[in-house]
CSV table of C-alpha atoms and ligand atoms in Angstrom, one decimal:
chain,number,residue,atom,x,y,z
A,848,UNK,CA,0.0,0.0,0.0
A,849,UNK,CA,2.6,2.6,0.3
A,850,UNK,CA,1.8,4.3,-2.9
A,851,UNK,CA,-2.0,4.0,-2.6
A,852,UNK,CA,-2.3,7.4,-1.0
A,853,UNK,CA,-0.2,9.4,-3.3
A,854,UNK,CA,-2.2,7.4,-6.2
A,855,UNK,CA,-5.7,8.6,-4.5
A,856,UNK,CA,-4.5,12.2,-4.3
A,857,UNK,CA,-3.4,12.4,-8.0
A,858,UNK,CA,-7.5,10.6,-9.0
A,859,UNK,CA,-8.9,13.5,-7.0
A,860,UNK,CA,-6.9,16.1,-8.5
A,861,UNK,CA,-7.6,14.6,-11.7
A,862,UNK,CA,-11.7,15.1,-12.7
A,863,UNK,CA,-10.6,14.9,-16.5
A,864,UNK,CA,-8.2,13.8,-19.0
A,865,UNK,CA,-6.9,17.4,-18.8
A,866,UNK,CA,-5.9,17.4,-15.4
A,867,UNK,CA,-4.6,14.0,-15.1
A,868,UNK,CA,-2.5,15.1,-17.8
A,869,UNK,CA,-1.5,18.8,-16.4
A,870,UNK,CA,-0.9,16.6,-13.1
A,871,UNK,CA,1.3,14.3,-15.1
A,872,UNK,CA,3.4,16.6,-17.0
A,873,UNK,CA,4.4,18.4,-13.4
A,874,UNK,CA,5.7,15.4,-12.5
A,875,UNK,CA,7.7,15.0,-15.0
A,876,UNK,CA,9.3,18.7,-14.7
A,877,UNK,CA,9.8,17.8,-11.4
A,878,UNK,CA,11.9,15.1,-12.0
A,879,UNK,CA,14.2,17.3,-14.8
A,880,UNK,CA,11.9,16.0,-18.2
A,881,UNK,CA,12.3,19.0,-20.8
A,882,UNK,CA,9.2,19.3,-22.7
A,883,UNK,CA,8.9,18.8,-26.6
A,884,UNK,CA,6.4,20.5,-28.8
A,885,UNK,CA,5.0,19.1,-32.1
A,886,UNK,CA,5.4,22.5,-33.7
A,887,UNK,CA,8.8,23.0,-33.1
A,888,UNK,CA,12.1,20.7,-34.4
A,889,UNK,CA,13.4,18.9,-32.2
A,890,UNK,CA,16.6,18.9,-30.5
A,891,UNK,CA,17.5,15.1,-28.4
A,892,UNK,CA,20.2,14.1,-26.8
A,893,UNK,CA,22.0,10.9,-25.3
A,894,UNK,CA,20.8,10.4,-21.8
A,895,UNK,CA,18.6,13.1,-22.6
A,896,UNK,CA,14.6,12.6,-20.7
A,897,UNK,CA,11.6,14.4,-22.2
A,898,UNK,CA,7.7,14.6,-23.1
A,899,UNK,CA,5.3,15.3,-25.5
A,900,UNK,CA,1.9,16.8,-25.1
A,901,UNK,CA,-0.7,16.4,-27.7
A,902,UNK,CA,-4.2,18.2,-27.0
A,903,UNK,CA,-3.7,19.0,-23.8
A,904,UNK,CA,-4.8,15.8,-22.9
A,905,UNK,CA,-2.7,12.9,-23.9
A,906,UNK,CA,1.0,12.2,-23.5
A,907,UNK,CA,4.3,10.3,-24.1
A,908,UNK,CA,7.5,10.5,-22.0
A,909,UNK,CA,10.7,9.0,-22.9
A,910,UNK,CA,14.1,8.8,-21.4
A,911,UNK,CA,17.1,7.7,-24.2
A,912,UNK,CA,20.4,6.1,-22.6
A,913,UNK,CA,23.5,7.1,-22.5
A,914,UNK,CA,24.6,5.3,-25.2
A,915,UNK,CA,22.8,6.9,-27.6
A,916,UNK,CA,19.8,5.2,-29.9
A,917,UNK,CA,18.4,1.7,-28.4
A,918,UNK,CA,15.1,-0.6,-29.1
A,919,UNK,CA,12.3,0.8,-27.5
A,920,UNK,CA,10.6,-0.2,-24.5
A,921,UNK,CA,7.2,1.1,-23.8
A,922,UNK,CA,4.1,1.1,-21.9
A,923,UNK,CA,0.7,2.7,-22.8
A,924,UNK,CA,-2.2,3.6,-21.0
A,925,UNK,CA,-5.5,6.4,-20.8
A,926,UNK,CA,-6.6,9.0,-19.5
A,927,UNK,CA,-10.2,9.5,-19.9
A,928,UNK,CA,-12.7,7.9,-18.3
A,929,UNK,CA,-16.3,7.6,-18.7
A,930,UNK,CA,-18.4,11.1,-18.2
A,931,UNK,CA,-21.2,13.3,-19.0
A,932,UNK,CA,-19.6,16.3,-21.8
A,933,UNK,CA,-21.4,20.1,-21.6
A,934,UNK,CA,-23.2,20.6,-25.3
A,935,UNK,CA,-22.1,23.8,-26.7
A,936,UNK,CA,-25.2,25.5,-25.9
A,937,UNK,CA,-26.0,23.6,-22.3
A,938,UNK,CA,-28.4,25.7,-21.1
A,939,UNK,CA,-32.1,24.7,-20.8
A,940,UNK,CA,-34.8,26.2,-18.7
A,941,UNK,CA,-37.7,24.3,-17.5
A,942,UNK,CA,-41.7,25.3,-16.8
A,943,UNK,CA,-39.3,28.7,-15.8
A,944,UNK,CA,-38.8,27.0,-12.6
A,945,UNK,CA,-35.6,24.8,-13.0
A,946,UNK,CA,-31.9,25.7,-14.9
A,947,UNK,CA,-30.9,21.5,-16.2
A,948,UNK,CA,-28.1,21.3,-18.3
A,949,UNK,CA,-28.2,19.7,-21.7
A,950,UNK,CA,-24.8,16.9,-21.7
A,951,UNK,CA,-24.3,13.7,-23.7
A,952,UNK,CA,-22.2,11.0,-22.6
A,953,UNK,CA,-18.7,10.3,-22.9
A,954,UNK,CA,-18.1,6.9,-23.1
A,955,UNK,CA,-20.2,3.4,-21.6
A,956,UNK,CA,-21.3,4.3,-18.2
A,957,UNK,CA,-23.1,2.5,-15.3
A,958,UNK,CA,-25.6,5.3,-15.4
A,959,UNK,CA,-27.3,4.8,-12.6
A,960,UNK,CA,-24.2,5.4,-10.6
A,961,UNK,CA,-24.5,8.7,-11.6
A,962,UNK,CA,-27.8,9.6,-10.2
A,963,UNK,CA,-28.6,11.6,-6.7
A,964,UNK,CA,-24.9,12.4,-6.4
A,965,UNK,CA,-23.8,16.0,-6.3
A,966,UNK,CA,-21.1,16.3,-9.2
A,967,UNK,CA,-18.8,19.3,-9.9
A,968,UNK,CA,-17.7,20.6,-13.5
A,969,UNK,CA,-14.0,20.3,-14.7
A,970,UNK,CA,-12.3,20.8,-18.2
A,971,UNK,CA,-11.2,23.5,-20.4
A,972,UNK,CA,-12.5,27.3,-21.4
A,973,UNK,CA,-10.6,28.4,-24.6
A,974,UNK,CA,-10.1,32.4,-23.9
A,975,UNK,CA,-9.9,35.3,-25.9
A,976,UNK,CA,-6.9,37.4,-24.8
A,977,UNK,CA,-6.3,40.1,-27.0
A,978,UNK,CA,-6.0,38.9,-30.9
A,979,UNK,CA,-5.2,35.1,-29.2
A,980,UNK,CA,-7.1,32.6,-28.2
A,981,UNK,CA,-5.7,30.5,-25.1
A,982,UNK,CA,-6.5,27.5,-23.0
A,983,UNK,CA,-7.4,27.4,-19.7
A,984,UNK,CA,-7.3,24.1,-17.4
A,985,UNK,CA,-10.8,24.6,-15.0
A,986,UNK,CA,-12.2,22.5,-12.2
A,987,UNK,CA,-15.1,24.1,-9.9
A,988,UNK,CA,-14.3,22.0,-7.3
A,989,UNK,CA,-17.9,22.4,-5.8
A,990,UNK,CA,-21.2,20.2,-5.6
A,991,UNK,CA,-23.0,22.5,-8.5
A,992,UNK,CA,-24.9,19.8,-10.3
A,993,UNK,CA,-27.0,16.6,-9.5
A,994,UNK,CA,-29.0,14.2,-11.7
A,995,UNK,CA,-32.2,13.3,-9.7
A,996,UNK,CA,-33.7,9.8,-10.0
A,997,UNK,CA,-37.8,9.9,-10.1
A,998,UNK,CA,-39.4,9.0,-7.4
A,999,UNK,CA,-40.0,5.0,-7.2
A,1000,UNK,CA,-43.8,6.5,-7.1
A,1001,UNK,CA,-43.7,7.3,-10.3
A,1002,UNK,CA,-41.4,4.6,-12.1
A,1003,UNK,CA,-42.3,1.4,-9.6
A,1004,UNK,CA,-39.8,-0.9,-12.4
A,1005,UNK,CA,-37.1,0.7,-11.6
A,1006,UNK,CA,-35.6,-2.3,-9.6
A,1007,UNK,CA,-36.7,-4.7,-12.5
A,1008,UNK,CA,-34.1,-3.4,-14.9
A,1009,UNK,CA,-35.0,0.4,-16.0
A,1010,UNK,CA,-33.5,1.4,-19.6
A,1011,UNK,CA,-32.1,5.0,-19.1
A,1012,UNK,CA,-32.3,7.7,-21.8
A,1013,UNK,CA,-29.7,10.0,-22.0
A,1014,UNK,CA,-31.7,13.1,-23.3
A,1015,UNK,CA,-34.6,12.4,-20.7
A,1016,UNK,CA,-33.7,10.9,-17.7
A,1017,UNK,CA,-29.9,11.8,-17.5
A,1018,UNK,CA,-29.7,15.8,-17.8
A,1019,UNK,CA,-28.3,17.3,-13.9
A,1020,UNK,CA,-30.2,19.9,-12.5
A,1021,UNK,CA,-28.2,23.0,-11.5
A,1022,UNK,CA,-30.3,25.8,-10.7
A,1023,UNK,CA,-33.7,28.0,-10.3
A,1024,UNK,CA,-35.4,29.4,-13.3
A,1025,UNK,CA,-33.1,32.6,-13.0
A,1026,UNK,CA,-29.4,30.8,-13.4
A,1027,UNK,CA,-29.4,31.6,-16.3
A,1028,UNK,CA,-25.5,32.5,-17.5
A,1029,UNK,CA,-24.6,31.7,-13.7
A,1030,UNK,CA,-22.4,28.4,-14.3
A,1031,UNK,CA,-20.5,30.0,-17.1
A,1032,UNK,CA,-19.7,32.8,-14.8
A,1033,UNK,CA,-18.6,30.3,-12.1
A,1034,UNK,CA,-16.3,28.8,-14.4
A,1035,UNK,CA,-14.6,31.7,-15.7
A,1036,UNK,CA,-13.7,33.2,-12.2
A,1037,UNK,CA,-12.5,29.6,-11.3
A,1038,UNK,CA,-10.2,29.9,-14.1
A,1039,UNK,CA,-9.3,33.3,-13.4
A,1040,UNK,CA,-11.5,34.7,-17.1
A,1041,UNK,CA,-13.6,37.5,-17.7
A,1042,UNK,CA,-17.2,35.2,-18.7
A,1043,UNK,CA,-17.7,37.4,-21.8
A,1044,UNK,CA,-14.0,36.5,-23.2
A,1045,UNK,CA,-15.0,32.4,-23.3
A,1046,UNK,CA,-14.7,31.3,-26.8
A,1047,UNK,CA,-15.2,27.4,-26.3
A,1048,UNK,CA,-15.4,24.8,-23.9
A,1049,UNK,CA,-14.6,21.7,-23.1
A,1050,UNK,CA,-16.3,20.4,-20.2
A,1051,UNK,CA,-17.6,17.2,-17.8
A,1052,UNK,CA,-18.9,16.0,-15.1
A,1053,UNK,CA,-17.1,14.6,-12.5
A,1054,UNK,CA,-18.1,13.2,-8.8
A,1055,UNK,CA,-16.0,14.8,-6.0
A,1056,UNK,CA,-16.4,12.1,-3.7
A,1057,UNK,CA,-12.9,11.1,-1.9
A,1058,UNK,CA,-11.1,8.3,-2.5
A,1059,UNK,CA,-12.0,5.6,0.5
A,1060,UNK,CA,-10.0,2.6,1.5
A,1061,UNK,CA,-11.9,0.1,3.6
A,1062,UNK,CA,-12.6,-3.8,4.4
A,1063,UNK,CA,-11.3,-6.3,6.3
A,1064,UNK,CA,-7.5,-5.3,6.7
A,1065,UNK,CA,-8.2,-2.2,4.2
A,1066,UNK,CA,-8.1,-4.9,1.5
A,1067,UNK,CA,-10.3,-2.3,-0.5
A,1068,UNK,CA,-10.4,1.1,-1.8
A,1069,UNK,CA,-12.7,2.7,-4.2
A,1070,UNK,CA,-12.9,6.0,-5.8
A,1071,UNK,CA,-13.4,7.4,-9.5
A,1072,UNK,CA,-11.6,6.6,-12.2
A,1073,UNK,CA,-9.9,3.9,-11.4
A,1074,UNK,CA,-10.0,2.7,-15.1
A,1075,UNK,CA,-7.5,3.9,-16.2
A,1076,UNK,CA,-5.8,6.5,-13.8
A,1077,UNK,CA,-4.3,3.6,-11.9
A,1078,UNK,CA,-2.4,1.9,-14.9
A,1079,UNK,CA,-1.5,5.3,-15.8
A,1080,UNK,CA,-0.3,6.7,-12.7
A,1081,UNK,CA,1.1,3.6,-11.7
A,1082,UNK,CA,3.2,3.2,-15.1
A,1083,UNK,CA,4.6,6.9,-14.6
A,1084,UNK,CA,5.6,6.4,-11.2
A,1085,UNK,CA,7.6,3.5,-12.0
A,1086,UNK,CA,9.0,5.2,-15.2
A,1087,UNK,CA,10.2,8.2,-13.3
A,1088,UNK,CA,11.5,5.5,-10.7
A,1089,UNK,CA,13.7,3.8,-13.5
A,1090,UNK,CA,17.1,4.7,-15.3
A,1091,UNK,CA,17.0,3.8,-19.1
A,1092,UNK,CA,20.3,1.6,-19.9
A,1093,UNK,CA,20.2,-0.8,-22.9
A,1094,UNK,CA,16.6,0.7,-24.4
A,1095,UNK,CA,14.5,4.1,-24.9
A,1096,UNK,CA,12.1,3.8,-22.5
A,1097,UNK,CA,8.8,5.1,-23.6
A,1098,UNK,CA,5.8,5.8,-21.2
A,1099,UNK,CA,2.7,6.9,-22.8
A,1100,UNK,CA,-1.2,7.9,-21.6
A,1101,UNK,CA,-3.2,8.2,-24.8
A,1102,UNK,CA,-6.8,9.5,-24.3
A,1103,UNK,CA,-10.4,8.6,-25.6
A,1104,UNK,CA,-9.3,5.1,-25.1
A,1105,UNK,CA,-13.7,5.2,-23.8
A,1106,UNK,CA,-14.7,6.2,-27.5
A,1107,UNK,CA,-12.5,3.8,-29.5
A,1108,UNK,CA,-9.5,6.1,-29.7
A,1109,UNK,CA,-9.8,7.2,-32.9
A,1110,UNK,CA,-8.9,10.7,-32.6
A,1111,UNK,CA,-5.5,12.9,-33.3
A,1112,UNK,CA,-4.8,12.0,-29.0
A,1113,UNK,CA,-6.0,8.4,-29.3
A,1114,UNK,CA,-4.5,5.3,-29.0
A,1115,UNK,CA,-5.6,5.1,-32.8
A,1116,UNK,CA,-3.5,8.1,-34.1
A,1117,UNK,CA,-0.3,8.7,-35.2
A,1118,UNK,CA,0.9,10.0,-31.9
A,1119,UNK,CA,3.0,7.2,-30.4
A,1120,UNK,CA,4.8,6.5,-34.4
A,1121,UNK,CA,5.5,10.2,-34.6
A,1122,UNK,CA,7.3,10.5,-31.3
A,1123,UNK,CA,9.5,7.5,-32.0
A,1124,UNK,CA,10.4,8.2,-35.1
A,1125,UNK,CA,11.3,12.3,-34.6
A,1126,UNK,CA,12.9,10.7,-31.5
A,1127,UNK,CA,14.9,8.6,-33.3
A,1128,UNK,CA,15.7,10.7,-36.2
A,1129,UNK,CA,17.1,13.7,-34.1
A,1130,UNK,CA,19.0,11.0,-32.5
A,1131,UNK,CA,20.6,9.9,-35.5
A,1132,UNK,CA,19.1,7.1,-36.5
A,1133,UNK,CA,18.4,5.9,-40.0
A,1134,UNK,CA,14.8,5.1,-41.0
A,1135,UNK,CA,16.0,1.1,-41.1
A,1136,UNK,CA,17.7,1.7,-37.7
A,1137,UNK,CA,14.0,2.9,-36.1
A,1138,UNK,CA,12.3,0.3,-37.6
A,1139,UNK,CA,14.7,-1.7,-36.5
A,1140,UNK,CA,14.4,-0.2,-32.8
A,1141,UNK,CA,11.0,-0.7,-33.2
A,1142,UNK,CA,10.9,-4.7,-33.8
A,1143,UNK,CA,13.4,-5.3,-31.3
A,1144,UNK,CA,10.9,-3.4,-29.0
A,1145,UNK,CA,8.4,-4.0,-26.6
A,1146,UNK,CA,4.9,-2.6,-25.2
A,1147,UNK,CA,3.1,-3.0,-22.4
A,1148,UNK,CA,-0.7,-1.9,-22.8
A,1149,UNK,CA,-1.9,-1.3,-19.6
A,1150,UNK,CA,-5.5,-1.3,-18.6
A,1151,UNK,CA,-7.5,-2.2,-15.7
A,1152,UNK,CA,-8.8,-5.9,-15.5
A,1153,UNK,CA,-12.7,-7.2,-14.5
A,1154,UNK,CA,-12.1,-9.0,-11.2
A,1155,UNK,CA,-14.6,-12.1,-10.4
A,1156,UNK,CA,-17.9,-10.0,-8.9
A,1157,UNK,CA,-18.6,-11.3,-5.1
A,1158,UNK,CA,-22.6,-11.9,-6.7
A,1159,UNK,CA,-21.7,-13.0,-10.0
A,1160,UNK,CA,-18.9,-15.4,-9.9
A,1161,UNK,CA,-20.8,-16.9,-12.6
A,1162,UNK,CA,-20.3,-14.8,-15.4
A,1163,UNK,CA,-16.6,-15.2,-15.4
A,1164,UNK,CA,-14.0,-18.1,-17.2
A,1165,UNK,CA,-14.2,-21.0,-14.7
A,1166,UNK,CA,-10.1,-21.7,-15.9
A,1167,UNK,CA,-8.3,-17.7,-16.7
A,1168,UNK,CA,-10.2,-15.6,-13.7
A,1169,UNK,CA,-8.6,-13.3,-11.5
A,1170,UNK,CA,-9.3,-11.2,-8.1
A,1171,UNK,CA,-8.0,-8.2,-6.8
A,1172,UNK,CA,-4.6,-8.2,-4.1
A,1173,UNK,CA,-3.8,-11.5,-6.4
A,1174,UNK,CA,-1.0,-9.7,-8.7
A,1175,UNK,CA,-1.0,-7.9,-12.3
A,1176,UNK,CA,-3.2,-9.4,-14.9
A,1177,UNK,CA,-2.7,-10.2,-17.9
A,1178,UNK,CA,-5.1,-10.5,-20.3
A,1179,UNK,CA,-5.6,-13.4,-23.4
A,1180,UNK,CA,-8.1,-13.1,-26.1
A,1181,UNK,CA,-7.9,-15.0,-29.5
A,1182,UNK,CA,-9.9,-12.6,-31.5
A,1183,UNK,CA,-6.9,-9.9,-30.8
A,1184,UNK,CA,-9.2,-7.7,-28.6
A,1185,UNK,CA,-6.0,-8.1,-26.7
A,1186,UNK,CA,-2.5,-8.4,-27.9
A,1187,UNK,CA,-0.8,-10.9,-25.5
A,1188,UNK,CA,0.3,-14.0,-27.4
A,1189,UNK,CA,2.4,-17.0,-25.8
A,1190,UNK,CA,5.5,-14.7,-26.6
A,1191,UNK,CA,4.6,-11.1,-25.4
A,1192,UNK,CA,3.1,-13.6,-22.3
A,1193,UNK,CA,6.5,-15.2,-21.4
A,1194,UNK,CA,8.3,-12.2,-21.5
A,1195,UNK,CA,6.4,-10.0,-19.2
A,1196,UNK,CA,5.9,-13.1,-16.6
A,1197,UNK,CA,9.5,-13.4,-17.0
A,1198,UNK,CA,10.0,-9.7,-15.7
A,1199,UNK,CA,7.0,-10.3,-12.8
A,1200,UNK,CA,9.1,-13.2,-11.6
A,1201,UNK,CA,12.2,-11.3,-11.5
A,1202,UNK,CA,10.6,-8.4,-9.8
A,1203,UNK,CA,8.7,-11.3,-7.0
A,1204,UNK,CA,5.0,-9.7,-8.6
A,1205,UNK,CA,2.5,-12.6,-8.7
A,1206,UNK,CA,0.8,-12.7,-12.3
A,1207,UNK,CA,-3.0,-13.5,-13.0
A,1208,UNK,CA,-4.6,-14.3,-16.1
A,1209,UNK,CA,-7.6,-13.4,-17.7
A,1210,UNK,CA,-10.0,-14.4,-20.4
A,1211,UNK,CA,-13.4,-14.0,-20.7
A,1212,UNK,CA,-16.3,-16.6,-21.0
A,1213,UNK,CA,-16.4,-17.8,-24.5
A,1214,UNK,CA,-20.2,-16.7,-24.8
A,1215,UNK,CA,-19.2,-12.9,-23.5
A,1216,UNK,CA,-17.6,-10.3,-26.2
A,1217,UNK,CA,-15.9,-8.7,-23.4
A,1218,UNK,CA,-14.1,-5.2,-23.5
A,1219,UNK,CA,-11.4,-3.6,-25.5
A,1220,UNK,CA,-8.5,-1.8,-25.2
A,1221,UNK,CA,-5.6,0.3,-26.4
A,1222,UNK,CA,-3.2,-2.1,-27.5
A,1223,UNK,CA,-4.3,-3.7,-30.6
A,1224,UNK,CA,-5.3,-0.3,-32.1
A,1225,UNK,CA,-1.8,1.2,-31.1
A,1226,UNK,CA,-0.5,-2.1,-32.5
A,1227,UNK,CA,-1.7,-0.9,-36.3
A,1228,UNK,CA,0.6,2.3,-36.3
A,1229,UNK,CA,3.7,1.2,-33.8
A,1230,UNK,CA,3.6,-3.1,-34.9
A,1231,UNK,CA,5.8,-4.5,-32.5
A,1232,UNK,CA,5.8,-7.0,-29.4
A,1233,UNK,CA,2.9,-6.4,-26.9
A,1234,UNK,CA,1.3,-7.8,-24.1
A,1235,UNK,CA,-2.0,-6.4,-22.2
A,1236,UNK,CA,-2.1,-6.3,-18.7
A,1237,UNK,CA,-4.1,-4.3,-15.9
A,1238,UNK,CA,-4.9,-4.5,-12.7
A,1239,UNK,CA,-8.4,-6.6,-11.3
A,1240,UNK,CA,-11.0,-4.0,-10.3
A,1241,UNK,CA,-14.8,-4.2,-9.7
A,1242,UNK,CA,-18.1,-1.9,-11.1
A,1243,UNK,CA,-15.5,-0.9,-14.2
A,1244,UNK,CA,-17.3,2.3,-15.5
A,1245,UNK,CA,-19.3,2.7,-11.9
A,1246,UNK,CA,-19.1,6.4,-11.0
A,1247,UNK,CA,-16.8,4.9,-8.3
A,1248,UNK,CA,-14.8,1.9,-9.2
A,1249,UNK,CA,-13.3,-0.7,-6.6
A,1250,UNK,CA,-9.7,-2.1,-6.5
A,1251,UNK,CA,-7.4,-4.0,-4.1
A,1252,UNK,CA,-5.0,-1.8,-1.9
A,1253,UNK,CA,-2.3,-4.2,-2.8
A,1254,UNK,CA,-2.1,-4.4,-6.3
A,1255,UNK,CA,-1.2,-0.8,-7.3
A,1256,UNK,CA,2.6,-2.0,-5.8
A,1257,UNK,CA,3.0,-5.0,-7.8
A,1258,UNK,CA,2.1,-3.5,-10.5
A,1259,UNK,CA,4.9,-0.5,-10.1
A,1260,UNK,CA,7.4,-3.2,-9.2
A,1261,UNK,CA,6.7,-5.1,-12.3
A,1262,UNK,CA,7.3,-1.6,-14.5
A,1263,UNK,CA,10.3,-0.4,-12.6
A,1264,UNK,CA,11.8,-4.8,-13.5
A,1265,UNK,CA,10.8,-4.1,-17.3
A,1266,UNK,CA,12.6,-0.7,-17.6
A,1267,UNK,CA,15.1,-1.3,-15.5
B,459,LIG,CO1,-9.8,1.4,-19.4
């Protein structure tokens, strides 16, 4: 458990993909990364450590050895999470008495988890300053918002399986007839902007509720976001833990990994090719040698894993199940929805046995699609060795997901043995 705390701090001070991001890239200064921009050429050196920020909300560090150009070792997770996005016009009065707010979703929640509990607003206002426009990282950090449920009066099938519509049932009340204007206003002070000079927004719900660790023997915490803040959190820590030596070591969080990841910060983009190869031609490298680099690689894709549910232990592969505290997962599927094969397998239980991490694996029911992830799609642009792993969590996509206190250290361990 000793990085559990640290890991529930950065989940609270990260309500979006912005923030976890903003939160990840301090880190990274902290520890003496020099930032790289897209725009710009680039300059790299041997031993040299730096990061790349695409959107505002997804990422890639990577740290070259001293000896110049090597194979690259990487891991890759996300940083969104599903949400409830502002419309552009979010506004809508009711019978003159109520101010909702007109959202979509972001991604597959549990929606019920998201009803009668105060949420907050985070995200990003795009500013006018002058002839520019800029963008601003904003979180109220207040209860402003709650979806009510109806009354079990009024909807008596609720507990027999209710089929929520997003544009009826799902829109949060946030204030009296007369608010009109009022959030906006709220959210330019909190970022420090005049209301009138907000050109666009970017903006979510998010649940403000505190991480919690509880159970017999605190075997148990829960909080939001869990999927995927803990892979990527967890991967970072251990990157910024470890010293590259024979390999470029590569640590990236992509986002809209919820949505497919098909997008210019996804998973599905050219992101994670582009940074290896400028990487590798400011280095020096040939074309042949990065391709090279890049088939002598490795990835690790990691994203949380379903743990067998207390109630429904039934639903789960009688033979490749796995709990939470019980080590990293890592996770099999033939039709490629995962990339782990018996190579990509071997070698990362190779590294969890030289790092003492107990290894789990998972596969789902052969009458149960299952879910996907990042590292097939990231597979298509960057082809090289991978495996998919995560950690075993329950209520994946709850408002407030459930993990094992223990398994956030393994999984660290198990990083800091692959890079190191
Ligand atoms: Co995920």
């Amino acid at each position: 458990m000793d990085h559990l705390e640290a890991f529930l701090n950065f989940a609270e001070q990260s309500p979006t993909a912005f923030h976890a991001i903003a939160n990840l890239k301090e880190a990274l200064r902290e520890a003496g990364f020099q930032e790289l921009k897209e725009r710009d050429p680039w300059i790299v050196d041997e031993g040299g450590r730096y990061y790349v920020v695409r959107n505002d909300s997804a990422l890639i560090a990577f740290a070259v050895p001293r000896g110049g150009f090597a194979p690259f070792r990487i891991a890759a997770a996300h940083s969104d999470s599903p949400t409830f996005k502002l419309k552009p016009h979010f506004e809508d009065t009711v019978e003159g008495a109520y101010l909702r707010l007109n959202v979509e979703k972001y991604g597959g929640m549990i929606m019920s988890t998201w009803l009668d509990r105060p949420l907050s607003v985070a995200g990003r206002l795009v500013i006018r300053e002058g002839e520019k426009a800029v963008s601003r990282l904003v979180n109220l950090d207040r209860d402003a918002v709650l979806i009510p449920n109806m009354p079990i009066h009024f909807n008596r099938q609720v507990n027999d399986g209710y089929s929520w519509n997003p544009q009826v049932d799902l829109l949060p009340l946030y204030g009296e007839g007369d608010a009109a204007g009022k959030l906006m206003k709220e959210l330019a002070e909190a970022a420090g902007a005049d209301p009138e000079a907000v050109l666009a927004h970017d903006l979510f719900l998010y649940s403000r509720q505190p991480g919690s660790i509880w159970g017999a023997e605190d075997a148990f915490f829960s909080c939001g976001r869990i999927d995927d803040l803990e892979c990527a959190w967890g991967c970072m820590k251990a990157f910024l833990g470890s010293e590259a030596r024979d390999a470029i070591a590569v640590c990236a969080v992509f986002d809209n990994e919820e949505v497919g990841s098909l997008s210019k910060q996804g998973a599905d983009s050219t992101f994670l090719y582009d940074t290896l190869t400028r990487a590798g031609f400011a280095l020096g490298a040939s074309d042949g040698e990065i391709r090279a680099a890049m088939a002598d690689g490795f990835m690790v894709s990691a994203d949380n894993a379903h743990a067998v549910h207390p109630n429904h232990p039934e639903k789960y592969d009688r033979q490749n199940r796995v709990y939470m505290n019980k080590g990293v997962v890592i996770k099999h599927n033939a039709n490629q929805k995962y990339t782990t094969d018996a190579i990509s397998d071997a070698a990362f239980t190779l590294i969890c046995e030289k790092a003492g991490v107990p290894v789990q694996h998972f596969a789902n029911r052969s009458d149960t699609p299952g879910g996907s992830t990042l590292g097939n799609l990231s597979n298509a642009h960057v082809s090289l060795n991978t495996v998919d792993i995560g950690l075993a969590q329950l209520a994946m996509h709850s408002a407030c997901e459930t993990a094992g206190t223990r398994d956030l250290d393994y999984l660290i361990r198990a990083m800091e043995a692959f890079w190191g």
